Short mmCIF file of C-alpha atoms and ligand atoms in Angstrom, two decimals:
data_model
loop_
_atom_site.label_atom_id
_atom_site.label_comp_id
_atom_site.label_asym_id
_atom_site.label_seq_id
_atom_site.Cartn_x
_atom_site.Cartn_y
_atom_site.Cartn_z
CA MET A 9 -22.59 21.47 27.87
CA SER A 10 -18.75 20.74 29.32
CA GLU A 11 -18.37 17.47 31.04
CA ALA A 12 -18.86 19.15 34.59
CA GLN A 13 -22.46 19.95 34.54
CA ALA A 14 -23.36 16.82 32.27
CA PRO A 15 -25.51 14.88 34.56
CA LEU A 16 -23.56 11.11 34.95
CA HIS A 17 -27.04 9.14 33.80
CA HIS A 18 -26.97 10.81 30.17
CA ARG A 19 -23.06 9.13 29.73
CA PHE A 20 -23.46 5.94 27.92
CA HIS A 21 -20.96 4.03 25.74
CA LEU A 22 -20.86 3.57 21.88
CA ASN A 23 -18.63 0.94 20.67
CA MET A 24 -17.37 2.25 17.02
CA GLY A 25 -16.65 -1.50 15.37
CA PRO A 26 -14.46 -3.56 15.18
CA GLN A 27 -16.80 -3.85 12.74
CA HIS A 28 -17.00 0.06 11.04
CA PRO A 29 -17.52 1.49 7.73
CA SER A 30 -15.43 4.60 9.10
CA THR A 31 -12.71 2.30 10.44
CA HIS A 32 -11.63 1.00 7.48
CA GLY A 33 -10.29 -2.21 9.11
CA VAL A 34 -10.74 -3.55 12.05
CA LEU A 35 -10.25 -1.11 14.77
CA ARG A 36 -12.77 -0.81 17.80
CA VAL A 37 -12.93 2.77 19.49
CA ILE A 38 -14.64 2.74 22.33
CA LEU A 39 -16.71 6.16 22.79
CA GLU A 40 -18.27 7.45 26.04
CA MET A 41 -20.82 9.12 24.93
CA ASP A 42 -23.14 12.31 26.58
CA GLY A 43 -25.57 12.78 23.65
CA GLU A 44 -23.93 13.55 21.01
CA TYR A 45 -20.57 14.87 22.26
CA VAL A 46 -17.31 12.06 22.35
CA LEU A 47 -15.75 11.61 25.92
CA ASN A 48 -12.43 9.92 26.13
CA PRO A 49 -12.50 7.74 23.16
CA GLN A 50 -10.21 4.75 23.43
CA PRO A 51 -8.98 2.29 20.19
CA VAL A 52 -8.77 -0.73 20.93
CA LEU A 53 -6.24 -2.79 19.28
CA GLY A 54 -5.12 -6.50 17.78
CA TYR A 55 -8.42 -7.86 16.42
CA GLY A 56 -5.82 -8.15 13.07
CA HIS A 57 -2.45 -9.17 14.87
CA ARG A 58 -0.15 -11.29 12.81
CA MET A 59 2.69 -11.57 14.63
CA GLN A 60 4.99 -9.89 11.80
CA GLU A 61 7.65 -9.40 13.81
CA LYS A 62 7.86 -12.94 14.92
CA MET A 63 7.43 -14.60 11.96
CA ALA A 64 10.71 -12.35 10.52
CA GLU A 65 12.59 -13.74 13.55
CA ALA A 66 11.71 -17.08 12.39
CA ARG A 67 13.03 -17.66 9.06
CA ALA A 68 15.66 -16.78 6.56
CA TRP A 69 15.31 -13.68 5.64
CA PRO A 70 14.05 -13.86 1.58
CA GLY A 71 11.32 -15.42 3.39
CA PHE A 72 10.03 -12.12 4.46
CA TYR A 73 9.55 -10.05 1.08
CA PRO A 74 6.12 -10.89 0.51
CA ASN A 75 5.21 -10.14 4.44
CA THR A 76 6.32 -6.59 4.11
CA ALA A 77 3.16 -5.82 1.95
CA ARG A 78 0.64 -7.08 3.68
CA MET A 79 1.04 -5.03 6.41
CA ASP A 80 0.16 -1.38 4.52
CA TYR A 81 -1.98 -2.80 1.90
CA ALA A 82 -2.35 0.61 0.38
CA GLY A 83 1.60 1.27 0.22
CA ALA A 84 2.59 -2.02 -0.35
CA LEU A 85 6.38 -0.71 -2.22
CA HIS A 86 7.17 1.99 0.77
CA TYR A 87 7.23 -1.47 3.03
CA ASN A 88 8.78 -3.46 0.01
CA HIS A 89 11.78 -1.22 0.14
CA GLY A 90 12.77 -0.39 3.54
CA TYR A 91 13.07 -4.21 3.79
CA CYS A 92 15.40 -4.41 1.29
CA ALA A 93 16.87 -1.03 1.56
CA LEU A 94 17.38 -2.53 5.39
CA ILE A 95 18.85 -5.74 4.21
CA GLU A 96 21.54 -3.69 1.84
CA ARG A 97 22.64 -1.76 4.31
CA LEU A 98 23.76 -4.72 6.47
CA ALA A 99 24.99 -6.87 3.83
CA GLY A 100 26.67 -3.75 2.25
CA ILE A 101 25.31 -3.95 -1.36
CA GLU A 102 25.33 -1.55 -3.84
CA VAL A 103 21.98 -1.48 -5.67
CA PRO A 104 22.27 -0.20 -9.31
CA PRO A 105 21.53 3.31 -10.52
CA ARG A 106 19.11 2.00 -12.65
CA ALA A 107 17.18 -0.14 -9.58
CA GLU A 108 16.87 2.57 -7.37
CA TYR A 109 15.36 4.72 -10.11
CA ILE A 110 12.71 2.15 -10.41
CA ARG A 111 12.16 2.31 -6.81
CA VAL A 112 11.40 5.54 -6.62
CA ILE A 113 9.44 5.90 -9.54
CA THR A 114 7.30 2.88 -8.31
CA SER A 115 7.56 4.51 -4.98
CA GLU A 116 5.92 7.40 -5.90
CA LEU A 117 3.06 5.84 -8.10
CA ASN A 118 2.18 3.92 -5.41
CA ARG A 119 1.41 6.87 -2.80
CA ILE A 120 -0.42 8.40 -5.08
CA ALA A 121 -2.28 5.43 -5.51
CA SER A 122 -2.32 5.38 -1.96
CA HIS A 123 -3.31 8.83 -1.55
CA LEU A 124 -6.26 9.08 -3.99
CA LEU A 125 -7.43 5.65 -1.76
CA TRP A 126 -7.45 7.76 1.25
CA TYR A 127 -9.04 10.97 -0.72
CA GLY A 128 -11.73 8.92 -1.67
CA ALA A 129 -12.63 7.44 1.71
CA LEU A 130 -12.44 10.22 3.77
CA LEU A 131 -14.83 11.67 1.53
CA LEU A 132 -17.38 8.60 1.73
CA ASP A 133 -16.85 8.74 5.40
CA LEU A 134 -18.06 12.29 5.09
CA GLY A 135 -21.31 11.24 3.20
CA ALA A 136 -20.10 12.12 -0.22
CA PHE A 137 -20.05 8.93 -2.63
CA THR A 138 -18.96 10.68 -5.78
CA PRO A 139 -15.43 12.20 -5.11
CA ILE A 140 -14.47 7.81 -4.33
CA LEU A 141 -15.57 6.80 -7.88
CA TYR A 142 -13.70 9.24 -10.42
CA THR A 143 -10.62 8.75 -7.52
CA PHE A 144 -11.24 5.23 -8.14
CA ASP A 145 -10.68 5.26 -11.42
CA ASP A 146 -7.51 7.07 -11.42
CA ARG A 147 -6.32 4.85 -9.46
CA GLU A 148 -7.24 1.65 -11.12
CA GLN A 149 -4.91 3.27 -14.08
CA ILE A 150 -1.87 3.04 -11.83
CA LEU A 151 -2.79 -0.77 -10.79
CA ASP A 152 -2.97 -1.50 -14.33
CA ILE A 153 0.60 0.36 -14.99
CA LEU A 154 2.31 -1.29 -11.91
CA GLU A 155 0.50 -4.76 -12.48
CA ASP A 156 1.64 -5.07 -15.71
CA ILE A 157 6.10 -4.87 -13.72
CA THR A 158 5.08 -5.91 -10.81
CA GLY A 159 2.61 -9.05 -11.67
CA SER A 160 0.03 -8.36 -8.50
CA ARG A 161 -2.26 -5.31 -8.05
CA LEU A 162 -1.88 -4.67 -4.29
CA THR A 163 0.10 -6.82 -2.14
CA TYR A 164 3.01 -6.07 -4.05
CA CYS A 165 6.84 -7.92 -3.67
CA TYR A 166 8.54 -6.36 -6.46
CA PHE A 167 11.62 -5.13 -4.91
CA ARG A 168 14.73 -7.45 -3.46
CA ALA A 169 17.72 -6.46 -1.62
CA GLY A 170 20.40 -5.73 -4.36
CA GLY A 171 17.45 -4.11 -7.12
CA VAL A 172 13.89 -5.38 -8.47
CA SER A 173 12.98 -8.25 -9.77
CA ARG A 174 11.95 -7.20 -13.49
CA ASP A 175 13.09 -4.29 -15.30
CA ILE A 176 10.35 -1.98 -16.76
CA ASP A 177 10.00 -1.44 -20.43
CA ASP A 178 9.14 1.20 -22.99
CA LYS A 179 5.19 0.62 -22.61
CA PHE A 180 5.53 1.18 -18.41
CA VAL A 181 7.36 4.76 -19.20
CA GLU A 182 4.55 5.17 -21.61
CA ARG A 183 2.02 4.62 -19.68
CA THR A 184 3.51 6.25 -16.62
CA ARG A 185 3.79 9.09 -19.10
CA ALA A 186 0.36 9.52 -19.93
CA PHE A 187 -0.78 8.80 -16.44
CA ILE A 188 1.18 11.75 -15.29
CA THR A 189 -0.79 14.05 -18.04
CA ARG A 190 -4.72 12.60 -16.99
CA LEU A 191 -3.76 12.65 -13.35
CA ARG A 192 -2.51 16.46 -13.91
CA SER A 193 -6.36 17.13 -16.10
CA ARG A 194 -8.09 15.99 -13.10
CA PHE A 195 -6.84 17.82 -10.46
CA PRO A 196 -9.14 21.02 -11.42
CA MET A 197 -11.82 18.88 -11.25
CA LEU A 198 -11.29 17.58 -7.78
CA GLU A 199 -10.75 20.94 -6.88
CA LYS A 200 -14.43 22.24 -8.12
CA LEU A 201 -15.71 19.25 -6.77
CA VAL A 202 -14.32 19.03 -3.29
CA ASN A 203 -12.04 21.06 -2.01
CA GLY A 204 -14.24 24.49 -2.82
CA ASN A 205 -17.39 22.61 -1.64
CA VAL A 206 -19.03 24.51 1.27
CA ILE A 207 -20.41 21.41 3.07
CA PHE A 208 -16.74 19.28 3.00
CA LEU A 209 -15.18 22.66 4.46
CA LYS A 210 -17.59 23.18 7.09
CA ARG A 211 -17.05 19.24 7.67
CA VAL A 212 -13.67 19.72 7.99
CA GLU A 213 -12.38 23.34 8.99
CA GLY A 214 -10.89 23.74 12.57
CA VAL A 215 -11.69 20.07 13.61
CA GLY A 216 -9.25 17.92 14.76
CA ILE A 217 -5.93 20.57 15.51
CA ILE A 218 -3.03 18.82 16.14
CA ASP A 219 -0.01 21.35 16.74
CA LYS A 220 3.49 20.84 16.77
CA ASP A 221 3.77 20.02 20.08
CA MET A 222 1.17 17.30 19.75
CA CYS A 223 2.81 15.80 17.25
CA GLN A 224 6.06 15.76 18.75
CA ARG A 225 5.13 14.11 22.19
CA TYR A 226 3.32 11.27 20.34
CA GLY A 227 5.79 10.71 17.54
CA ALA A 228 3.53 12.02 14.53
CA THR A 229 4.86 11.71 11.19
CA GLY A 230 3.75 11.90 7.55
CA PRO A 231 0.93 14.22 5.88
CA VAL A 232 -0.19 14.34 10.35
CA ALA A 233 2.83 15.97 11.17
CA ARG A 234 3.18 18.19 7.88
CA GLY A 235 -0.58 19.14 8.05
CA ALA A 236 0.95 20.69 11.18
CA GLY A 237 3.47 22.83 9.91
CA VAL A 238 6.77 20.11 10.72
CA PRO A 239 8.33 20.01 7.18
CA TYR A 240 9.33 16.17 8.16
CA ASP A 241 10.24 14.42 5.68
CA VAL A 242 12.18 11.57 5.58
CA ARG A 243 13.07 11.81 1.56
CA ARG A 244 14.62 15.27 3.02
CA ALA A 245 15.69 14.81 6.43
CA GLU A 246 17.24 11.51 6.26
CA PRO A 247 17.84 11.01 2.41
CA TYR A 248 17.92 7.95 1.12
CA SER A 249 17.79 5.84 -2.47
CA VAL A 250 18.34 8.55 -5.13
CA TYR A 251 16.08 11.09 -3.67
CA PRO A 252 18.10 13.54 -3.37
CA GLU A 253 18.66 13.71 -6.87
CA PHE A 254 15.25 15.25 -7.84
CA ASP A 255 13.67 18.57 -7.08
CA PHE A 256 10.44 18.64 -5.05
CA GLU A 257 9.00 20.16 -2.70
CA ILE A 258 7.77 19.27 1.12
CA PRO A 259 3.87 20.87 1.60
CA VAL A 260 3.35 22.15 4.61
CA GLY A 261 0.01 23.22 6.35
CA GLU A 262 -0.20 26.17 9.36
CA ASN A 263 -3.26 25.53 11.77
CA GLY A 264 -2.97 21.30 12.07
CA ASP A 265 -6.52 21.34 11.27
CA SER A 266 -7.98 18.15 8.77
CA LEU A 267 -8.15 20.59 6.28
CA ASP A 268 -4.59 21.17 6.32
CA ARG A 269 -3.84 17.48 6.52
CA PHE A 270 -6.23 16.58 3.30
CA LEU A 271 -4.31 19.59 1.76
CA VAL A 272 -0.59 18.54 1.94
CA ARG A 273 -1.62 15.14 0.49
CA PHE A 274 -3.45 16.80 -1.72
CA LYS A 275 -0.45 18.36 -2.84
CA GLU A 276 1.67 15.91 -2.41
CA MET A 277 -0.02 13.88 -5.11
CA GLU A 278 1.64 16.68 -7.66
CA GLN A 279 4.95 16.65 -6.42
CA SER A 280 5.07 12.65 -6.29
CA LEU A 281 4.29 13.69 -10.06
CA ARG A 282 7.15 15.73 -10.00
CA ILE A 283 9.44 13.26 -9.14
CA ILE A 284 8.12 10.76 -11.51
CA GLU A 285 8.69 13.12 -14.49
CA GLN A 286 12.67 14.06 -12.96
CA ALA A 287 13.00 9.83 -12.82
CA LEU A 288 11.59 8.98 -15.98
CA ASP A 289 14.02 11.63 -17.70
CA ARG A 290 16.88 10.67 -16.24
CA LEU A 291 16.13 7.29 -15.92
CA PRO A 292 19.53 5.34 -16.42
CA ASP A 293 20.73 2.09 -18.45
CA GLY A 294 22.06 -0.80 -17.00
CA PRO A 295 21.26 -3.73 -14.87
CA VAL A 296 18.74 -3.55 -12.29
CA MET A 297 19.88 -6.70 -9.94
CA ALA A 298 23.32 -6.62 -8.13
CA LYS A 299 24.72 -9.36 -7.63
CA VAL A 300 23.86 -10.63 -4.55
CA PRO A 301 25.01 -14.26 -2.64
CA LYS A 302 21.99 -16.46 -3.15
CA LYS A 303 22.78 -17.98 0.46
CA LEU A 304 23.34 -14.86 2.59
CA LYS A 305 24.30 -14.67 5.88
CA LEU A 306 23.68 -11.29 7.21
CA SER A 307 26.81 -9.76 9.30
CA PRO A 308 26.05 -9.90 13.18
CA GLY A 309 25.21 -6.30 14.37
CA ASP A 310 22.27 -4.28 14.46
CA VAL A 311 21.06 -1.84 11.32
CA SER A 312 17.94 -0.01 11.02
CA PHE A 313 16.64 2.00 7.74
CA ALA A 314 13.78 4.79 7.62
CA VAL A 315 11.85 5.14 4.78
CA GLU A 316 8.79 7.81 3.83
CA ALA A 317 5.43 5.63 3.56
CA ALA A 318 2.33 7.40 2.47
CA ARG A 319 1.34 8.01 6.12
CA GLY A 320 4.87 9.10 7.26
CA GLU A 321 8.01 7.34 8.99
CA LEU A 322 8.26 3.71 8.18
CA THR A 323 10.90 2.26 10.02
CA TYR A 324 12.86 -1.54 10.23
CA TYR A 325 15.09 -2.39 12.86
CA LEU A 326 16.90 -5.40 12.90
CA ILE A 327 18.96 -7.20 15.25
CA SER A 328 21.66 -10.20 13.42
CA ASP A 329 23.30 -12.93 15.37
CA GLY A 330 25.34 -13.79 12.21
CA THR A 331 22.84 -16.33 10.48
CA GLU A 332 20.77 -16.11 7.70
CA VAL A 333 17.98 -15.85 10.60
CA PRO A 334 16.99 -12.63 11.94
CA TYR A 335 17.65 -12.35 16.05
CA ARG A 336 15.26 -9.42 16.41
CA MET A 337 13.00 -7.28 13.60
CA ARG A 338 11.28 -4.36 15.27
CA ILE A 339 8.82 -2.61 12.52
CA ARG A 340 8.02 1.08 13.16
CA VAL A 341 4.62 1.91 11.61
CA PRO A 342 3.32 5.51 11.34
CA SER A 343 -0.44 4.90 11.44
CA TYR A 344 0.25 3.49 15.32
CA SER A 345 1.57 7.15 16.19
CA ASN A 346 -0.71 8.82 14.07
CA LEU A 347 -3.59 6.74 15.96
CA SER A 348 -2.44 7.29 18.97
CA VAL A 349 -3.33 11.26 19.48
CA LEU A 350 -7.18 10.51 18.95
CA PRO A 351 -8.23 9.97 22.63
CA GLU A 352 -6.43 13.48 23.53
CA LEU A 353 -7.46 14.77 19.95
CA CYS A 354 -11.34 13.37 19.85
CA HIS A 355 -11.63 14.21 23.65
CA GLY A 356 -14.93 16.69 23.50
CA MET A 357 -15.70 16.57 19.80
CA LEU A 358 -19.36 15.63 18.22
CA LEU A 359 -19.10 11.95 16.69
CA SER A 360 -19.93 13.59 13.34
CA ASP A 361 -16.34 15.28 13.89
CA LEU A 362 -14.61 12.40 15.07
CA VAL A 363 -14.94 10.61 12.11
CA ALA A 364 -13.71 13.54 9.97
CA ALA A 365 -11.08 13.81 12.42
CA MET A 366 -9.78 9.88 11.98
CA GLY A 367 -10.09 10.24 8.77
CA SER A 368 -8.49 12.85 7.90
CA LEU A 369 -5.24 10.71 10.01
CA ASP A 370 -5.42 8.21 7.11
CA LEU A 371 -5.07 5.30 9.07
CA VAL A 372 -4.32 1.46 7.64
CA ILE A 373 -5.36 -1.02 10.05
CA PRO A 374 -3.12 -4.28 9.72
CA GLU A 375 -0.13 -1.70 9.41
CA ILE A 376 -1.28 -0.63 13.32
CA ASP A 377 -1.87 -4.50 14.11
CA ARG A 378 0.51 -5.88 12.50
CA MET B 638 -22.40 37.13 11.90
CA SER B 639 -23.23 40.03 10.37
CA LYS B 640 -26.02 39.67 8.11
CA LYS B 641 -23.46 40.45 5.09
CA GLY B 642 -21.15 38.14 5.65
CA TYR B 643 -24.43 35.30 6.09
CA PHE B 644 -25.76 36.51 2.52
CA THR B 645 -22.20 36.19 1.35
CA GLU B 646 -21.58 32.86 2.38
CA LEU B 647 -24.88 31.96 1.36
CA TYR B 648 -23.87 32.98 -2.43
CA VAL B 649 -20.17 31.50 -2.09
CA GLY B 650 -21.56 28.28 -0.94
CA GLY B 651 -24.60 28.39 -3.19
CA LYS B 652 -22.14 27.98 -5.99
CA SER B 653 -19.84 25.72 -4.73
CA LEU B 654 -22.70 23.28 -4.48
CA LEU B 655 -23.30 24.12 -8.02
CA VAL B 656 -20.21 23.82 -9.67
CA GLY B 657 -19.58 20.33 -8.20
CA LEU B 658 -23.15 19.70 -9.75
CA GLY B 659 -21.77 20.55 -13.00
CA VAL B 660 -18.76 18.33 -12.39
CA THR B 661 -21.19 15.71 -11.74
CA PHE B 662 -23.46 16.45 -15.07
CA LYS B 663 -20.60 16.44 -17.05
CA ALA B 664 -19.24 13.05 -16.24
CA CYS B 665 -22.26 11.69 -16.86
CA LEU B 666 -22.12 12.40 -20.69
CA GLN B 667 -18.77 11.16 -20.93
CA PRO B 668 -18.00 7.33 -21.90
CA ILE B 669 -18.83 4.35 -19.14
CA VAL B 670 -15.52 3.67 -17.65
CA THR B 671 -16.87 0.19 -15.66
CA VAL B 672 -16.43 -2.74 -17.44
CA GLN B 673 -19.85 -5.16 -17.11
CA TYR B 674 -18.15 -8.17 -15.42
CA PRO B 675 -18.87 -11.40 -15.86
CA ARG B 676 -20.28 -10.63 -18.99
CA GLU B 677 -17.76 -8.68 -20.62
CA LYS B 678 -14.38 -9.23 -19.49
CA LEU B 679 -10.68 -7.52 -19.44
CA ASP B 680 -7.55 -9.30 -21.12
CA ILE B 681 -4.81 -9.27 -17.79
CA THR B 682 -1.54 -8.49 -18.58
CA PRO B 683 0.99 -11.44 -19.65
CA ASN B 684 2.86 -10.39 -16.64
CA TYR B 685 0.37 -11.27 -14.39
CA ARG B 686 1.60 -13.60 -10.96
CA GLY B 687 -1.07 -16.44 -10.57
CA HIS B 688 -0.17 -19.46 -8.55
CA ILE B 689 2.27 -21.57 -10.27
CA GLU B 690 2.70 -23.87 -12.94
CA LEU B 691 5.16 -26.12 -14.42
CA ARG B 692 6.16 -25.67 -18.00
CA ARG B 693 7.70 -27.39 -20.81
CA ASP B 694 10.59 -26.14 -22.78
CA PRO B 695 9.98 -24.75 -26.06
CA GLU B 696 12.09 -27.01 -27.69
CA SER B 697 12.00 -30.43 -26.70
CA GLY B 698 8.99 -30.11 -24.99
CA GLU B 699 9.29 -31.71 -21.61
CA CYS B 700 9.57 -30.48 -18.48
CA PRO B 701 13.10 -29.28 -17.21
CA CYS B 702 12.62 -30.17 -13.74
CA ILE B 703 15.07 -31.70 -12.54
CA VAL B 704 14.17 -32.52 -9.08
CA CYS B 705 16.86 -30.35 -6.76
CA GLY B 706 14.07 -29.26 -4.75
CA MET B 707 15.62 -25.63 -4.46
CA CYS B 708 12.05 -24.11 -5.20
CA ALA B 709 10.38 -26.01 -1.89
CA ARG B 710 13.39 -25.05 0.07
CA ALA B 711 13.06 -21.75 -1.18
CA CYS B 712 9.48 -20.89 -0.11
CA PRO B 713 8.63 -19.43 2.91
CA SER B 714 5.47 -20.65 3.25
CA GLY B 715 6.33 -24.21 2.48
CA CYS B 716 3.88 -24.82 0.03
CA ILE B 717 5.51 -26.78 -2.30
CA THR B 718 6.17 -30.81 -2.47
CA VAL B 719 8.95 -31.95 -4.85
CA GLU B 720 9.91 -35.80 -4.78
CA GLY B 721 11.45 -37.45 -8.14
CA GLU B 722 12.64 -41.35 -8.54
CA LYS B 723 15.85 -42.78 -9.94
CA LYS B 724 14.62 -44.71 -13.15
CA GLU B 725 16.81 -47.06 -15.11
CA GLY B 726 18.24 -45.91 -18.14
CA GLU B 727 17.83 -42.28 -17.48
CA LYS B 728 19.87 -39.48 -16.72
CA GLY B 729 19.33 -38.16 -13.41
CA LYS B 730 15.82 -38.13 -11.56
CA THR B 731 12.46 -38.03 -12.57
CA LEU B 732 10.23 -36.01 -11.57
CA THR B 733 6.96 -37.85 -10.02
CA VAL B 734 5.16 -34.87 -7.33
CA PHE B 735 4.95 -31.74 -7.47
CA ALA B 736 1.91 -30.65 -5.24
CA LEU B 737 1.43 -27.23 -4.46
CA ASP B 738 -0.67 -26.13 -1.67
CA PHE B 739 -1.80 -22.70 -3.01
CA THR B 740 -4.40 -21.67 0.24
CA ARG B 741 -0.62 -21.01 2.08
CA CYS B 742 0.98 -19.29 -1.49
CA SER B 743 1.59 -15.62 -1.04
CA LEU B 744 2.89 -15.19 -4.63
CA CYS B 745 6.07 -13.81 -4.15
CA GLY B 746 7.71 -15.34 -6.72
CA THR B 747 11.00 -16.72 -4.81
CA CYS B 748 10.21 -19.98 -6.14
CA VAL B 749 10.22 -19.20 -10.25
CA GLU B 750 13.23 -16.73 -9.49
CA THR B 751 15.18 -20.06 -7.40
CA CYS B 752 14.57 -22.68 -9.93
CA PRO B 753 18.11 -23.44 -12.07
CA LYS B 754 16.00 -24.61 -14.78
CA GLY B 755 13.67 -22.36 -15.27
CA ALA B 756 11.33 -25.30 -15.04
CA ILE B 757 7.93 -22.91 -13.70
CA ASP B 758 6.06 -20.20 -14.04
CA PHE B 759 3.36 -18.31 -13.20
CA SER B 760 -0.47 -19.19 -14.51
CA GLN B 761 -2.68 -16.62 -15.52
CA ASP B 762 -5.64 -17.81 -13.69
CA TYR B 763 -7.34 -15.29 -11.47
CA ASN B 764 -11.19 -16.60 -11.25
CA ILE B 765 -10.64 -19.35 -8.81
CA ALA B 766 -12.99 -20.57 -5.94
CA GLY B 767 -13.90 -23.06 -4.49
CA PHE B 768 -16.20 -25.24 -1.38
CA THR B 769 -13.04 -27.02 -0.11
CA ARG B 770 -9.58 -26.49 1.08
CA GLU B 771 -8.59 -30.04 -0.62
CA GLU B 772 -9.88 -28.07 -4.44
CA PHE B 773 -6.34 -25.54 -3.80
CA HIS B 774 -3.87 -29.07 -3.19
CA TYR B 775 -3.19 -28.69 -6.67
CA ASP B 776 -1.14 -31.46 -8.30
CA LEU B 777 1.07 -29.64 -11.47
CA ILE B 778 1.91 -32.44 -13.03
CA ARG B 779 -1.43 -33.36 -13.93
CA ARG B 780 -2.12 -29.84 -14.99
CA LEU B 781 1.15 -29.98 -16.93
CA GLU B 782 -0.19 -33.34 -18.88
CA GLU B 783 -3.64 -31.77 -18.84
CA ARG B 784 -2.58 -28.79 -20.84
CA GLY B 785 -1.25 -31.11 -23.35
S1 SF4 C 1267 4.65 -18.07 -5.01
FE1 SF4 C 1267 6.27 -17.98 -3.14
S2 SF4 C 1267 4.70 -18.53 -1.36
FE2 SF4 C 1267 4.03 -19.32 -3.91
S3 SF4 C 1267 4.87 -21.36 -3.58
FE3 SF4 C 1267 6.02 -20.12 -5.10
S4 SF4 C 1267 7.63 -19.69 -3.09
FE4 SF4 C 1267 5.92 -20.23 -1.95
S1 SF4 C 1268 10.92 -26.53 -10.05
FE1 SF4 C 1268 13.23 -25.82 -10.61
S2 SF4 C 1268 13.63 -25.72 -8.48
FE2 SF4 C 1268 11.77 -27.39 -8.33
S3 SF4 C 1268 12.59 -29.30 -8.08
FE3 SF4 C 1268 12.63 -28.77 -10.32
S4 SF4 C 1268 14.16 -27.86 -11.03
FE4 SF4 C 1268 14.49 -27.69 -8.84
#
């Protein structure tokens, strides 16, 4: 029934969240419902706001390291990376090549872990319980590998301005190689279980179409934009670290529906594996930490740095007044822009389709609220 | 939709479900991957970053802390309190208070990295639970003595 025909007394409001299994965090969406159809969904943010930007402005810059990981708990290393690279750019610190390689390897492992988590969670939202158990099994291997060198399982605080806090050893290299083989052998299984499943395809095909124009208007990045056919990836568009040295593809979709976003992330895992493999093959020797003065005053001026996080473009922007404490810190997070498409995207959708479309955006709420 | 399209879809769809079921069935016959916690426990890596702990110098058997307070100043959350006093006949200060407020610690490791004497290290404790905040205010000197 179209909006104009619907008698108004059939309309009602429905709160999805703040505690709802499919929002994966404290996100509240106010839905105006017309029967089973959603009109004008409005996200309400701020339940997990912790003033991360303000905290950065209230302490000497090294004190912000642990905070970076608390924004996106599923892809913490990318947040570590962005912040350290920002400081390095401002202070003109050269990072030793070995440290850059370690950063790339661990970041890509983290990207895979994040995608595996999302993969299982999306299917859980769609009502399939089994796949998350398989992807968690694989993700657990990554967490074990990363725990062994970073010391923590989720909220890593591993990168430092000038390098990384601990060198990797042969055991790490060996385990990572074993993991690459293992995950590659699991892809066909996941394809059989999920990607070809008729129920899954019916739930996501043609649902939640985001086109290029919409991506541009809302600033959507990452797999959301790539699913719409925009081949934008910061690792290519604005290369940082040692990414230009590796050969990898940027998967893009065609229609921009939920299925395309799903497939883009699925293919990205293989690309990340390729990057890790190349990086392990060419891993240089040397120190993992540059000489950085204990007390480093940030030179006055402003600087920004963008990295490709698991969910899209993450930009740190810092204004310094010449002291140790940043004068202003601004963090542009990908999920915020990706979420902002929701009202337009889901207007007039079935409620169950909204869950599928929202799941395909891969939202991490603490990152949006930050 | 034509009749043929309908039946083809029925066949392809039905087959995909059976293939998926096959995957699940195969997994049933594979070894169990989960650990029956708390009856079974996994060893954690020695590199695990738990809360901090004072450590002894393996040679002298004493804690090498010189009460410089650098760890306390470097901690972004301000959860370390260090105090020392000057004792007769001893060089430098002697550590009298080393308190950690674990409720605020973010396990970043900055303190361990800044310590010039390597007097602090991460513990391996991860099974920590309590009913009050005070249970997480650790007296690290006492803990060091208890460990012997
Ligand atoms: S680990 Fe970090 S937050 Fe915890 S006591 Fe040390 S410096 Fe402070
Ligand atoms: S633990 Fe280390 S940094 Fe802290 S007061 Fe003692 S010597 Fe100084």
